[in-house]
């Protein structure tokens, strides 16, 4: 089955909006084994939309449009589809009643123009929109079928997942699909891909790697009969191959995992930071309700503050400078005590662009101080990204991930996660 | 002049990459008064690319392609343009020498496949690429001209700005264009647009509003004879109309402005945060060299820590809770003294999703403690963004902007920037 995408809107041609809808649709359809063969953007021009729909159906079996279904005069997708089908627009009484009820509930009057959203090409099917006011449309044309979806992303996603994909699965015999995303920290994308080669070779399994600073998400898609059942087996195999580097699944971010582990233990954490300047605390407070397990933090950017506020021994700072594993350990213990937390988590390092205390850019140490003892990890020197990237920002972000992963491993009683040989070799290849 | 965009690459159809290149090109061309009438994405398929180029030139005067100029076998734009022109690919000796010299300098051997990047359709013009190894191509076809650019964004931007736009300006008589971006904090986009209505009505002037949380950037584009000279006058008028809400221009972010103002005064700042959890410190350390003016920070997420670490009077916290202008003021003075900084900057508030101490979500107060006195601002209740957005994240980000803007105003001796009547009215309209 071949599908073309048609995105409608002047704002896309002008570049005021980036075409995220087309990317989302492409990904979703690819996961279901549907090939998107072309993606076209046109402006708010009736004749151009009609011609684009007809040309697309000359090549593909179905066209999915987004945009142009709103209430204003430049929303022309309805009119274009009616013209392409050679039918008039008719007002749908049920849609009109729903629009009137919705505005009445909000205590407003319905603007006459908004009634345009109740107009549909005669004979078109309505695609229920549980996320908004205007439904999508299904219009059968001589060359194939057009699914017209709104441009608002979460409405478009909802109609696609709830209506269009199930319908395509029925009518075009698309295979059943099951999906799962696993999250790993501190593994290189190339290491993940090498370890998962055997999974990638499995029939009906598609792996996508979504890398971020010091993290890789792995999206597993299984298509075919008993997709859901097979997915469970594939996920188990992926977890076997990646081991304890898998920290979570779906939208369970590393900070959420750490909060959960702390909550399960009735524990709290406090953060001491230098190069990250507050990013670690910001990450630990991103989640609603984080105050139950986050006690607070100190940003000791100046070396002197590490001594005065966190009690890092002056001799240690004098001997090694601020970027040293023992300094990280002392910071962790200091912030734990200063904020009365169960755990202290600390980072110190060089974000660049200049070296500091003789340490090169990307040297980062993290440490965790537990309830009684203090456990430190001598972080590997982080790889410095190439030119054209925001080196400093990436190092700071990687540092946050390394620190949270260290805390996770300590909470779970895992080894501290030294750099593996294969990761080291991979890093050296890139250097 | 009508231009179509053609983006080549399977990764775009699969949605693994979002089409930022098309958006950038659309914006750039619109600034120069060139209308992009269609934007098409096709996969790495020779015949499809040829057909798409020919169809585009049947409608437009010029086509700009991106992607498909790399060294691998699925990079097919060169071959497609040769096929469309009915000419062979020929190896350009100068390009070959340049590629060999580049790999030799890096101490590597040139892979035979990389030599593909030295092949050009016979008769094609080369578009110099000062940012990378492969040039762009200019190919004249019966229907018009094709500019083929690489898909790597910064290379594409460079060739476009240095070669293609100047050439279009000469050959198609595009007007000269001059651009300037001004940055404002704490003004609503609609307020900015209302104040600038007279500028928007000026001939040859285009304004684009680029809103972010609590910030609006205004991109001014002036086209026509003496564009650069006119731009200076337009910029002055915009600054008149917006007053001291304009904090900087181009890439001069608010944190950079604050650092500059502090450095000019030989001063430092320390940050005390609650709801932002460290974001304020993170913003103040984003810039390289920020340690000269940033002394450090405290994240007192728990109410008790505000008393113990920052010396906020217990009676004050007991009487008003943690979200109160006097608490912000005490936090600012406390962190200034704890870190030995010239200024203390503090925020306290409710990021949500639940109210706190009886204050609704979005209640935020910021305060600055100066060298001698303490100056506070009772922040307006921030507008809570609608459903489907990340409310908590937006409130935290807006809080950072409000705090930095307050410090800027104090450093410059401006009034503290209470919410204006028009902004209030606008906010109530949205509520």
XYZ file of C-alpha atoms in Angstrom, chain A residues 91-292:
202
model
C -24.014 21.328 6.636
C -24.083 18.374 9.006
C -26.838 19.022 11.593
C -25.220 16.872 14.240
C -21.880 18.634 13.884
C -23.633 21.995 14.012
C -25.457 21.016 17.207
C -22.214 19.853 18.770
C -20.438 23.129 17.911
C -23.325 25.157 19.342
C -23.394 23.093 22.527
C -19.646 23.456 23.012
C -19.652 27.260 22.693
C -22.769 27.506 24.860
C -21.032 25.528 27.616
C -18.130 27.982 27.429
C -20.653 30.839 27.757
C -19.790 32.284 24.371
C -21.735 32.935 21.194
C -20.928 30.912 18.121
C -19.348 33.090 15.467
C -21.032 32.447 12.105
C -17.673 31.595 10.562
C -17.179 28.743 13.032
C -20.143 26.976 11.424
C -17.837 26.245 8.485
C -16.531 23.432 10.662
C -19.934 21.734 10.344
C -19.723 21.666 6.527
C -18.696 18.422 4.855
C -18.441 17.323 1.239
C -21.667 15.475 0.451
C -21.202 11.750 0.993
C -17.980 12.101 2.971
C -17.405 9.963 6.030
C -16.665 11.568 9.391
C -13.601 10.467 11.364
C -14.424 10.878 15.048
C -12.196 13.337 16.915
C -12.174 12.591 20.627
C -9.570 15.326 21.214
C -11.231 18.363 19.638
C -14.232 19.938 17.980
C -13.854 19.184 14.268
C -13.826 15.607 12.958
C -11.605 14.378 10.181
C -13.079 13.479 6.790
C -12.930 10.410 4.573
C -13.600 11.180 0.896
C -13.626 8.454 -1.764
C -12.327 9.717 -5.107
C -11.865 7.817 -8.374
C -8.120 7.325 -7.762
C -8.363 6.297 -4.113
C -9.296 7.503 -0.684
C -8.426 10.790 1.010
C -8.213 11.062 4.810
C -8.357 14.728 5.813
C -7.074 15.412 9.345
C -6.796 18.648 11.321
C -3.421 20.358 11.621
C -3.436 20.571 15.440
C -0.948 17.820 16.326
C -2.699 16.140 19.242
C -6.037 16.088 17.420
C -4.344 14.685 14.315
C -2.531 12.017 16.363
C -5.758 11.003 18.069
C -7.795 10.581 14.876
C -4.937 8.739 13.202
C -4.483 6.255 16.036
C -8.147 5.802 16.914
C -9.721 5.798 13.457
C -7.465 5.869 10.398
C -4.894 3.214 11.293
C -7.493 0.694 12.501
C -9.486 1.356 9.305
C -6.404 0.897 7.100
C -5.625 -2.285 8.996
C -9.109 -3.620 8.156
C -9.466 -2.391 4.583
C -5.897 -2.716 3.331
C -5.028 -5.767 5.399
C -2.252 -3.988 7.274
C -0.501 -6.284 9.675
C -1.195 -5.886 13.381
C 1.550 -3.868 15.023
C 2.839 -3.699 18.590
C 5.366 -1.164 19.819
C 7.563 -0.665 22.841
C 10.276 1.859 23.661
C 13.121 0.945 26.011
C 15.473 3.527 27.486
C 19.199 3.125 28.139
C 21.810 5.412 29.638
C 25.577 5.558 29.065
C 25.656 3.179 26.095
C 26.761 4.411 22.684
C 24.268 4.087 19.854
C 26.768 1.977 17.904
C 27.246 -0.334 20.890
C 23.497 -0.759 21.234
C 23.149 -1.499 17.519
C 25.976 -4.044 17.567
C 24.522 -5.890 20.536
C 21.056 -5.937 18.972
C 22.122 -7.128 15.497
C 20.431 -10.497 15.990
C 17.140 -8.830 16.948
C 17.294 -6.520 13.963
C 17.579 -9.589 11.734
C 14.307 -11.079 13.049
C 11.388 -11.197 10.627
C 8.778 -8.527 11.177
C 10.869 -6.667 13.760
C 11.944 -3.065 13.214
C 14.330 -1.281 15.593
C 14.790 2.471 15.631
C 17.525 4.113 17.690
C 16.723 7.536 19.100
C 19.928 8.915 20.581
C 20.289 11.826 22.984
C 23.212 13.023 25.101
C 24.393 9.880 26.976
C 21.054 8.171 26.337
C 19.657 5.955 23.593
C 15.991 5.032 23.306
C 15.240 1.884 21.339
C 11.862 1.712 19.650
C 10.874 -1.892 18.951
C 8.100 -2.455 16.430
C 6.763 -5.923 15.783
C 4.357 -6.444 12.873
C 2.404 -9.487 11.822
C 0.205 -12.148 13.387
C 0.277 -12.153 17.191
C 2.373 -8.955 17.194
C 1.647 -8.262 20.857
C 2.626 -11.762 21.914
C 5.828 -11.713 19.898
C 6.715 -8.236 21.197
C 6.979 -9.575 24.742
C 9.552 -12.126 23.606
C 11.507 -9.582 21.567
C 11.542 -7.118 24.459
C 12.854 -9.822 26.804
C 15.647 -10.641 24.334
C 16.595 -6.956 23.989
C 16.728 -6.611 27.761
C 18.940 -9.724 27.967
C 21.341 -8.300 25.395
C 21.539 -4.836 26.945
C 21.541 -5.886 30.585
C 21.134 -3.355 33.364
C 21.753 -0.413 31.032
C 18.000 -0.481 30.377
C 16.618 1.832 33.031
C 13.024 2.215 31.908
C 10.383 1.945 29.223
C 8.094 4.323 27.340
C 7.991 7.778 28.962
C 9.675 6.660 32.176
C 12.579 9.099 32.119
C 15.676 8.642 34.242
C 14.604 11.276 36.760
C 11.269 9.504 37.190
C 12.994 6.178 37.786
C 15.246 7.760 40.405
C 12.270 9.382 42.151
C 10.416 6.068 42.196
C 13.389 4.204 43.643
C 13.864 6.885 46.305
C 10.159 6.885 47.191
C 10.132 3.093 47.514
C 12.945 3.450 50.065
C 11.427 6.433 51.873
C 14.605 8.316 50.941
C 15.481 11.800 49.638
C 18.339 13.188 47.588
C 20.143 16.532 47.565
C 22.297 17.741 44.658
C 25.639 19.547 44.626
C 26.656 20.911 41.258
C 29.390 22.890 39.602
C 29.605 22.684 35.808
C 25.878 21.988 35.415
C 25.005 25.168 37.318
C 21.605 23.850 38.453
C 20.595 21.528 35.603
C 20.758 18.478 37.857
C 18.354 20.027 40.357
C 16.173 21.257 37.498
C 15.948 17.708 36.144
C 15.140 16.333 39.586
C 12.262 18.821 39.931
C 10.816 18.437 36.455
C 8.329 15.846 37.620
C 5.219 16.958 39.521
C 5.418 15.821 43.131
C 9.216 15.702 43.128
C 9.346 17.565 46.451
C 8.644 14.243 48.212
